[in-house]
GROMACS .gro file of C-alpha atoms in nm:
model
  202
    1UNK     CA    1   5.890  -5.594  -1.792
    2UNK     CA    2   5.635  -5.703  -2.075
    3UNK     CA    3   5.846  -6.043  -2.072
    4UNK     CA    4   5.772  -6.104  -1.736
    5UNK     CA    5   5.378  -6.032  -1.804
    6UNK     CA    6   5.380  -6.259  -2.046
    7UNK     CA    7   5.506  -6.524  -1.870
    8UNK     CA    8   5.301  -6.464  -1.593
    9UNK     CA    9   5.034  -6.471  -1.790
   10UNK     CA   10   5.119  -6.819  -1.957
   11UNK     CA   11   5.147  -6.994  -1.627
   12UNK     CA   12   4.852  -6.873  -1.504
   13UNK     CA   13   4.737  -7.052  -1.797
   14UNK     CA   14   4.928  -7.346  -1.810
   15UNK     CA   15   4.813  -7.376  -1.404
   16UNK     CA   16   4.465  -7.314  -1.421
   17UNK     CA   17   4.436  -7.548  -1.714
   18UNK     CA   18   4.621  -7.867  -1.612
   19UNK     CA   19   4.449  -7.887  -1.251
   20UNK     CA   20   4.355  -8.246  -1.245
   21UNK     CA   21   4.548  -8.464  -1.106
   22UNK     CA   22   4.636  -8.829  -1.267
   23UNK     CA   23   4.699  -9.118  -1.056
   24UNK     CA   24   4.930  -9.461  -1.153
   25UNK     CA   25   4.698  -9.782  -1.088
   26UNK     CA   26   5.027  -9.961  -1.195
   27UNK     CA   27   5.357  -9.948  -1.170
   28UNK     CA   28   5.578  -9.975  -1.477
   29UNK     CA   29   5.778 -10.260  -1.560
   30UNK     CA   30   6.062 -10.201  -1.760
   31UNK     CA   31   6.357 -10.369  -1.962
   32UNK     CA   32   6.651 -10.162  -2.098
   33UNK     CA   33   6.790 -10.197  -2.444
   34UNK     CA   34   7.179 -10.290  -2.325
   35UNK     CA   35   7.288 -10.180  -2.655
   36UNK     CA   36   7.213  -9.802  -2.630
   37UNK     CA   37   7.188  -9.776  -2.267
   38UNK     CA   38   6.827  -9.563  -2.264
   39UNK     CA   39   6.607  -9.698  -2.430
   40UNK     CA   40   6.351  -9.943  -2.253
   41UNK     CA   41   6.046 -10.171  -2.269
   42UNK     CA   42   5.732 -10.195  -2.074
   43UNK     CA   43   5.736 -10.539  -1.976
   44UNK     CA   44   5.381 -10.554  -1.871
   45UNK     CA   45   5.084 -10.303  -1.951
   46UNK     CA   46   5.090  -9.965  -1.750
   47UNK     CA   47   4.744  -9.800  -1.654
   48UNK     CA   48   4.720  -9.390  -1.554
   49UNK     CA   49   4.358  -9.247  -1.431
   50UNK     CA   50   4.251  -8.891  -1.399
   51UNK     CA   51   4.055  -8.859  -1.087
   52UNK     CA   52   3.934  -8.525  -1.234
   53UNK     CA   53   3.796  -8.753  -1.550
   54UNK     CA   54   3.761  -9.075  -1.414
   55UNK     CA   55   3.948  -9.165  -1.805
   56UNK     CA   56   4.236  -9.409  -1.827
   57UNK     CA   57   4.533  -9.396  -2.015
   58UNK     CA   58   4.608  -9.745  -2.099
   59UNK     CA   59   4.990  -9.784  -2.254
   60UNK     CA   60   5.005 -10.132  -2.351
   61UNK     CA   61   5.311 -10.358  -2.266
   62UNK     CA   62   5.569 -10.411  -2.507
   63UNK     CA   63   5.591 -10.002  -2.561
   64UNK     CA   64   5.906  -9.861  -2.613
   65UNK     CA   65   6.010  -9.534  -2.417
   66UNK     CA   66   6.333  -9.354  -2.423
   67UNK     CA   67   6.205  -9.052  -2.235
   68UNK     CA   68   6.285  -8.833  -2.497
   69UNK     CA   69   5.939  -8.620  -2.545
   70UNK     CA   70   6.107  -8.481  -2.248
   71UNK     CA   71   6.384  -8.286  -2.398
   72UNK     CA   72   6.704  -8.378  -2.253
   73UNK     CA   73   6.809  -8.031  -2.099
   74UNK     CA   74   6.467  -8.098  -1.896
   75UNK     CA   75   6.546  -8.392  -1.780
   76UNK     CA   76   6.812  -8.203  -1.572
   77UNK     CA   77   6.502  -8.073  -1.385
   78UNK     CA   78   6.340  -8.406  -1.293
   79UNK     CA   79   6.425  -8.761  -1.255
   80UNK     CA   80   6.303  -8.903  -1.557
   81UNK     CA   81   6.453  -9.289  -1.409
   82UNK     CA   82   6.310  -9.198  -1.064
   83UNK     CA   83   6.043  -9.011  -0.935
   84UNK     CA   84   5.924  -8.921  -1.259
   85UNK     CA   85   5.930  -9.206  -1.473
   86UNK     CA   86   5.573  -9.244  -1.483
   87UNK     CA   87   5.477  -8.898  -1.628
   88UNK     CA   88   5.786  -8.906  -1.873
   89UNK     CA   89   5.616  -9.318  -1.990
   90UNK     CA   90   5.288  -9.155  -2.034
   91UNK     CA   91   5.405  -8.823  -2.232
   92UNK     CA   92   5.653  -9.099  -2.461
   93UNK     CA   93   5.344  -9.253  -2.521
   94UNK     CA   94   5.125  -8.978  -2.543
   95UNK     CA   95   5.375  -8.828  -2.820
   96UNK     CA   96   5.367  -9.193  -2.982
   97UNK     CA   97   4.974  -9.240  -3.021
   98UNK     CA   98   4.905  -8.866  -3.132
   99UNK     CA   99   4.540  -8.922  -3.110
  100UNK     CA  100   4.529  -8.613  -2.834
  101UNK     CA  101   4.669  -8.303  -2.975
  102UNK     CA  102   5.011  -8.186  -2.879
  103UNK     CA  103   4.914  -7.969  -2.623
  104UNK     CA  104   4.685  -8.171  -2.444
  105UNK     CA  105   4.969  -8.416  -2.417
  106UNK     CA  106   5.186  -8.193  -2.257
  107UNK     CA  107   4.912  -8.056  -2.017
  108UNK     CA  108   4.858  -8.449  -1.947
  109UNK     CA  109   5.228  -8.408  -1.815
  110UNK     CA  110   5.171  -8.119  -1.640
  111UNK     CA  111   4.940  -8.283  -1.434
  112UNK     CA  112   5.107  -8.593  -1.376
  113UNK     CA  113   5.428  -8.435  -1.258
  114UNK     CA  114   5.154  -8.249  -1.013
  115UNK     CA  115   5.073  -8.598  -0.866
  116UNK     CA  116   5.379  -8.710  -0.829
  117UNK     CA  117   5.519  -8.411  -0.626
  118UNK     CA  118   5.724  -8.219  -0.859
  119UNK     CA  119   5.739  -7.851  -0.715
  120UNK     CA  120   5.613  -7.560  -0.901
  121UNK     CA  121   5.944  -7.488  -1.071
  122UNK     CA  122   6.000  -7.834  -1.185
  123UNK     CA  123   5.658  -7.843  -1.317
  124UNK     CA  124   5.663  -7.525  -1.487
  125UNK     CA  125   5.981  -7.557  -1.629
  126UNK     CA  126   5.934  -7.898  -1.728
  127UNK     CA  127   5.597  -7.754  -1.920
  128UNK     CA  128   5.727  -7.496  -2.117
  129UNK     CA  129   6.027  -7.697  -2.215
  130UNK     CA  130   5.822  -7.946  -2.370
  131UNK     CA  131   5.554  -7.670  -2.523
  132UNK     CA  132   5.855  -7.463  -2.680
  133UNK     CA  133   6.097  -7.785  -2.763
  134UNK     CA  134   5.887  -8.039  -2.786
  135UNK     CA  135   5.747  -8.031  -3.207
  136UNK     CA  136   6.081  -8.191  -3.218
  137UNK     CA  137   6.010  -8.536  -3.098
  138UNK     CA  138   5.619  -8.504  -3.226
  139UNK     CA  139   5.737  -8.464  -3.585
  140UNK     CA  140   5.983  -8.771  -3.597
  141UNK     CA  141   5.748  -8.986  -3.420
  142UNK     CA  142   5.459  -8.888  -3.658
  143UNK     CA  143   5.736  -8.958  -4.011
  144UNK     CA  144   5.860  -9.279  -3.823
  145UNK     CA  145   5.493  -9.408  -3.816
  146UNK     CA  146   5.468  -9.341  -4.163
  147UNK     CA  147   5.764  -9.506  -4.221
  148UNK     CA  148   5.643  -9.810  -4.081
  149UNK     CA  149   5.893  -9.819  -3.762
  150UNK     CA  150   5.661  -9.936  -3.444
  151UNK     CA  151   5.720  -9.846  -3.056
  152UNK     CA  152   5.517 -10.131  -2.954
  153UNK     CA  153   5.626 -10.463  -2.970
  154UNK     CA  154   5.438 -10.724  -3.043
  155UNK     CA  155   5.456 -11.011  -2.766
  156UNK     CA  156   5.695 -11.262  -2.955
  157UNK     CA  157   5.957 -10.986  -3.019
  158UNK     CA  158   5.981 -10.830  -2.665
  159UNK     CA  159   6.257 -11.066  -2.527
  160UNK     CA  160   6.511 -10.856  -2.629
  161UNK     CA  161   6.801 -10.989  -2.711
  162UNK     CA  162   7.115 -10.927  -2.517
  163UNK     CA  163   7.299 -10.563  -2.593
  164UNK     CA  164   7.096 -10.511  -2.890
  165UNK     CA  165   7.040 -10.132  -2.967
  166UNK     CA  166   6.675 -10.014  -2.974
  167UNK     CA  167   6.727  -9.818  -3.370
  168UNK     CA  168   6.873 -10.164  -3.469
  169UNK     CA  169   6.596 -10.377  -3.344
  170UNK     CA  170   6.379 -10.120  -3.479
  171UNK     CA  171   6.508 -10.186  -3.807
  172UNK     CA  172   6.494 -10.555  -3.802
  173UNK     CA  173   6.106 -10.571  -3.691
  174UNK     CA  174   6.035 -10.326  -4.016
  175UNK     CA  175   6.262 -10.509  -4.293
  176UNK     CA  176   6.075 -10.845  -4.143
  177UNK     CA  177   5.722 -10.668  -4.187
  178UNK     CA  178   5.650 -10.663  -3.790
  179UNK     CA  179   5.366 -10.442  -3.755
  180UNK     CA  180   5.236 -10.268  -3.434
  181UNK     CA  181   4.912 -10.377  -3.281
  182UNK     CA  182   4.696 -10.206  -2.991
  183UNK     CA  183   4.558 -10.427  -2.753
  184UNK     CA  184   4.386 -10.434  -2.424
  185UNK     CA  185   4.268 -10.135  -2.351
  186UNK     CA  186   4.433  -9.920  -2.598
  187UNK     CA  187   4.258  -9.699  -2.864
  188UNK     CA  188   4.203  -9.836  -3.196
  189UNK     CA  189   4.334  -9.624  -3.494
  190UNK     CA  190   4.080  -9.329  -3.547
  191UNK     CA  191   3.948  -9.310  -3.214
  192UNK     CA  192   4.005  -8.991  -3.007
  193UNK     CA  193   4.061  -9.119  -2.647
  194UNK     CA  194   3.839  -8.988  -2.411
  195UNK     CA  195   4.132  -8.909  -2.183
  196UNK     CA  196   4.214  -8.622  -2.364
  197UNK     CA  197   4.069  -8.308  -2.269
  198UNK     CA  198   4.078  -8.289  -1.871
  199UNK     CA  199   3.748  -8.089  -1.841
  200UNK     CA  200   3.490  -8.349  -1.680
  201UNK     CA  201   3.242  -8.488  -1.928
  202UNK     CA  202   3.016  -8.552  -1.710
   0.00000   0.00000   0.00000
């Protein structure tokens, strides 16, 4: 019984904080790695608003998204290379950039899945999969930045060549010193986007 109050209680949460919705002013354009199969990469920028915030989250092209902040059991729950792509892109990213916080990436998902009509299970589910599961993919994104692996390419390298594997290409770009840039409207390094929290500001 005090499971089930406790869960009740964290939706309650989850709901009442992640009540904006976020709407797609493009549509993504992507190009799959033939090597691996599922990996893929924005061909041209991709631009999310929050009505509630009036912020965008710009994701520039050339980013690299395999879907997989979305743990893979979850994606069982939505259609990640459907319906959903768009809030899976933007949490990929999200999980890339790390200047919001963890959580606020995942409530950014919660509320995107909202706009795009995933149900209340999906959306829940979806939520706490990535809140329990999710450190996972946070953490290897944060050492391969320090690394010096990049998940956006620069606009000479995104022709990718035919059935080449995203980890190998990855590798190539860092042994020839191919560093990531942000441009457009992407946040420089330091910045906390404004995007962030989804309490108005105004």
């Amino acid at each position: 019984m005090k499971i089930w109050i406790v869960l009740a209680v964290f939706i309650f949460a989850a709901s009442s904080s992640a009540n904006a919705f976020v709407q797609a002013t493009s549509n993504p354009n992507i190009r799959l790695f033939q090597g691996d199969g599922v990996t893929f990469a924005l061909q041209g920028p991709l631009v999310y608003r929050i009505n509630l915030t009036n912020a965008a989250v710009f994701i520039p092209s050339g980013f690299v998204t395999d879907f997989a902040s979305v743990p893979w059991f979850a994606q069982s729950v939505v259609s990640v290379l459907g319906r959903h792509s768009v809030p899976a892109i933007v949490h990929d990213y999200l999980y890339w950039h790390q200047k919001c916080t963890r959580k606020e990436a995942d409530l950014i998902l919660y509320a995107t899945m909202q706009e795009y009509d995933a149900n209340w299970f999906q959306r829940h589910a979806v939520y706490w999969m990535v809140r329990i599961f999710g450190g996972w993919s946070w953490n290897e994104n944060a050492e391969s930045k320090k690394s010096g692996f990049i998940r956006i390419l620069p606009a000479q390298w995104r022709e990718i060549p035919e059935n080449k594997d995203w980890r190998i290409y990855r590798q190539e770009l860092l042994e020839k010193g191919i560093t990531e840039k942000l441009e457009g409207g992407a946040n420089a390094e330091g910045d906390r986007p404004n995007y962030c929290s989804l309490d108005r500001q105004d």
